Amino acid sequence: QVPLVESGGGSVQSGGSLRLSCATSGYTLDYYAVAWFRQAPGKQREGVACISSGDIGDGLAYYVDSTKGRFTISRDNANTVILQMDNLKSEDTAVYYCAADPRFGRSCSKNSNTWKDDMGYWGKGTLVTVSS
């Protein structure tokens, strides 16, 4: 099991920004696809953004329509993936989870509905609350 730890959640007003981090130790996230998900109260967990492995995968970032243009997923270093969230809306309120695909060198699927099935390692989540 690979430990993934999310941080950076908090409370912010609508239109504000937050920067979430997903970090691990003893495991090089660079070699693996990593995705962010969120789960709002009473709703199913949904994919937010995914970044492919850069070594063998395509190295690209993928977004769902609701976050495109507002959220940016990137790699900060070999062990950390960042989700920069700008122009936050009340509907972005949720617990945010990061997850990693356990298969070496994978690219994210272009179909975000399959991301959840592709990921094998999950963090415990960090709460984001956006007030209007």
mmCIF file of C-alpha atoms in Angstrom:
data_model
loop_
_atom_site.group_PDB
_atom_site.id
_atom_site.type_symbol
_atom_site.label_atom_id
_atom_site.label_comp_id
_atom_site.label_asym_id
_atom_site.label_seq_id
_atom_site.Cartn_x
_atom_site.Cartn_y
_atom_site.Cartn_z
ATOM 1 C CA GLN A 1 0.000 0.000 0.000
ATOM 2 C CA VAL A 2 1.301 3.445 -0.940
ATOM 3 C CA PRO A 3 0.488 6.185 1.567
ATOM 4 C CA LEU A 4 -0.973 9.293 -0.058
ATOM 5 C CA VAL A 5 -1.570 12.349 2.103
ATOM 6 C CA GLU A 6 -3.674 15.296 0.994
ATOM 7 C CA SER A 7 -3.303 18.759 2.488
ATOM 8 C CA GLY A 8 -4.360 22.325 1.758
ATOM 9 C CA GLY A 9 -8.086 22.095 2.247
ATOM 10 C CA GLY A 10 -10.008 24.767 4.092
ATOM 11 C CA SER A 11 -12.744 27.343 3.858
ATOM 12 C CA VAL A 12 -12.821 30.056 1.222
ATOM 13 C CA GLN A 13 -15.333 32.457 -0.239
ATOM 14 C CA SER A 14 -16.740 32.081 -3.704
ATOM 15 C CA GLY A 15 -14.238 33.319 -6.284
ATOM 16 C CA GLY A 16 -11.281 32.476 -4.071
ATOM 17 C CA SER A 17 -8.458 29.983 -4.524
ATOM 18 C CA LEU A 18 -6.998 26.982 -2.748
ATOM 19 C CA ARG A 19 -3.948 24.826 -3.457
ATOM 20 C CA LEU A 20 -4.188 21.155 -2.576
ATOM 21 C CA SER A 21 -1.165 18.899 -2.289
ATOM 22 C CA CYS A 22 -0.925 15.137 -2.599
ATOM 23 C CA ALA A 23 2.312 13.797 -1.194
ATOM 24 C CA THR A 24 3.886 10.444 -0.575
ATOM 25 C CA SER A 25 7.148 9.079 0.711
ATOM 26 C CA GLY A 26 9.133 6.099 -0.444
ATOM 27 C CA TYR A 27 7.304 6.114 -3.772
ATOM 28 C CA THR A 28 8.019 8.184 -6.883
ATOM 29 C CA LEU A 29 4.712 9.592 -8.047
ATOM 30 C CA ASP A 30 6.373 10.814 -11.237
ATOM 31 C CA TYR A 31 6.154 7.313 -12.687
ATOM 32 C CA TYR A 32 2.422 6.938 -12.124
ATOM 33 C CA ALA A 33 -0.815 8.568 -13.200
ATOM 34 C CA VAL A 34 -2.382 10.553 -10.363
ATOM 35 C CA ALA A 35 -5.906 11.897 -10.161
ATOM 36 C CA TRP A 36 -7.948 14.104 -7.879
ATOM 37 C CA PHE A 37 -11.505 13.213 -6.978
ATOM 38 C CA ARG A 38 -14.154 14.848 -4.836
ATOM 39 C CA GLN A 39 -17.227 13.731 -2.986
ATOM 40 C CA ALA A 40 -19.926 16.126 -1.867
ATOM 41 C CA PRO A 41 -22.469 15.158 0.816
ATOM 42 C CA GLY A 42 -25.063 12.793 -0.604
ATOM 43 C CA LYS A 43 -23.258 12.481 -3.935
ATOM 44 C CA GLN A 44 -20.997 9.932 -5.561
ATOM 45 C CA ARG A 45 -17.265 10.426 -5.780
ATOM 46 C CA GLU A 46 -16.331 12.063 -9.070
ATOM 47 C CA GLY A 47 -13.110 12.687 -10.917
ATOM 48 C CA VAL A 48 -11.812 16.252 -11.053
ATOM 49 C CA ALA A 49 -8.469 16.081 -12.854
ATOM 50 C CA CYS A 50 -5.823 13.549 -13.805
ATOM 51 C CA ILE A 51 -2.180 13.794 -14.785
ATOM 52 C CA SER A 52 -0.436 11.033 -16.685
ATOM 53 C CA SER A 53 2.945 9.563 -15.973
ATOM 54 C CA GLY A 54 5.549 11.622 -17.797
ATOM 55 C CA ASP A 55 8.140 8.933 -18.345
ATOM 56 C CA ILE A 56 6.228 6.411 -20.401
ATOM 57 C CA GLY A 57 2.766 7.947 -20.349
ATOM 58 C CA ASP A 58 1.776 11.001 -22.355
ATOM 59 C CA GLY A 59 2.506 13.393 -19.457
ATOM 60 C CA LEU A 60 -0.705 15.293 -20.134
ATOM 61 C CA ALA A 61 -3.313 16.688 -17.761
ATOM 62 C CA TYR A 62 -6.990 15.924 -18.179
ATOM 63 C CA TYR A 63 -9.990 17.714 -16.666
ATOM 64 C CA VAL A 64 -13.712 17.263 -16.390
ATOM 65 C CA ASP A 65 -15.865 19.983 -17.906
ATOM 66 C CA SER A 66 -16.867 21.470 -14.550
ATOM 67 C CA THR A 67 -13.256 22.231 -13.603
ATOM 68 C CA LYS A 68 -11.681 23.016 -16.963
ATOM 69 C CA GLY A 69 -10.205 26.512 -16.972
ATOM 70 C CA ARG A 70 -10.447 26.852 -13.183
ATOM 71 C CA PHE A 71 -8.399 23.926 -11.821
ATOM 72 C CA THR A 72 -4.819 23.021 -12.706
ATOM 73 C CA ILE A 73 -3.162 19.711 -11.867
ATOM 74 C CA SER A 74 0.629 19.595 -11.924
ATOM 75 C CA ARG A 75 3.636 17.834 -10.449
ATOM 76 C CA ASP A 76 5.587 19.853 -7.927
ATOM 77 C CA ASN A 77 8.379 17.338 -7.499
ATOM 78 C CA ALA A 78 8.877 13.594 -7.822
ATOM 79 C CA ASN A 79 6.691 12.895 -4.812
ATOM 80 C CA THR A 80 4.001 15.588 -4.923
ATOM 81 C CA VAL A 81 1.051 16.427 -7.143
ATOM 82 C CA ILE A 82 -0.708 19.773 -6.834
ATOM 83 C CA LEU A 83 -4.286 20.781 -7.566
ATOM 84 C CA GLN A 84 -4.539 24.552 -7.918
ATOM 85 C CA MET A 85 -8.164 25.615 -7.661
ATOM 86 C CA ASP A 86 -9.138 29.118 -8.749
ATOM 87 C CA ASN A 87 -12.466 30.914 -9.087
ATOM 88 C CA LEU A 88 -14.030 28.484 -6.643
ATOM 89 C CA LYS A 89 -17.784 28.083 -6.547
ATOM 90 C CA SER A 90 -20.106 26.832 -3.816
ATOM 91 C CA GLU A 91 -20.684 23.663 -5.843
ATOM 92 C CA ASP A 92 -16.986 22.840 -5.455
ATOM 93 C CA THR A 93 -17.590 22.144 -1.768
ATOM 94 C CA ALA A 94 -16.573 18.533 -1.103
ATOM 95 C CA VAL A 95 -13.979 16.252 0.398
ATOM 96 C CA TYR A 96 -11.116 16.037 -2.093
ATOM 97 C CA TYR A 97 -9.104 12.842 -2.514
ATOM 98 C CA CYS A 98 -5.977 12.095 -4.461
ATOM 99 C CA ALA A 99 -5.343 8.666 -5.912
ATOM 100 C CA ALA A 100 -2.621 6.920 -7.881
ATOM 101 C CA ASP A 101 -2.744 4.268 -10.568
ATOM 102 C CA PRO A 102 -0.593 1.364 -9.321
ATOM 103 C CA ARG A 103 0.471 0.426 -12.877
ATOM 104 C CA PHE A 104 3.821 1.842 -13.936
ATOM 105 C CA GLY A 105 3.930 4.493 -16.647
ATOM 106 C CA ARG A 106 0.225 4.816 -17.414
ATOM 107 C CA SER A 107 -1.578 7.647 -19.126
ATOM 108 C CA CYS A 108 -4.895 8.909 -17.825
ATOM 109 C CA SER A 109 -7.916 7.672 -19.708
ATOM 110 C CA LYS A 110 -9.628 10.307 -21.843
ATOM 111 C CA ASN A 111 -12.864 9.045 -20.281
ATOM 112 C CA SER A 112 -12.986 10.484 -16.765
ATOM 113 C CA ASN A 113 -15.688 7.976 -15.790
ATOM 114 C CA THR A 114 -13.029 5.252 -15.745
ATOM 115 C CA TRP A 115 -10.520 7.091 -13.541
ATOM 116 C CA LYS A 116 -11.958 5.710 -10.327
ATOM 117 C CA ASP A 117 -11.513 2.136 -11.546
ATOM 118 C CA ASP A 118 -7.943 2.821 -12.697
ATOM 119 C CA MET A 119 -6.708 4.096 -9.329
ATOM 120 C CA GLY A 120 -5.470 1.650 -6.713
ATOM 121 C CA TYR A 121 -4.079 3.862 -3.976
ATOM 122 C CA TRP A 122 -6.157 6.497 -2.197
ATOM 123 C CA GLY A 123 -5.590 9.202 0.362
ATOM 124 C CA LYS A 124 -7.992 9.945 3.198
ATOM 125 C CA GLY A 125 -9.173 13.255 1.835
ATOM 126 C CA THR A 126 -9.166 16.931 2.697
ATOM 127 C CA LEU A 127 -12.272 19.087 3.104
ATOM 128 C CA VAL A 128 -12.882 22.106 0.885
ATOM 129 C CA THR A 129 -15.724 24.443 1.794
ATOM 130 C CA VAL A 130 -16.709 27.303 -0.485
ATOM 131 C CA SER A 131 -19.198 29.825 0.852
ATOM 132 C CA SER A 132 -21.200 32.133 -1.363
#
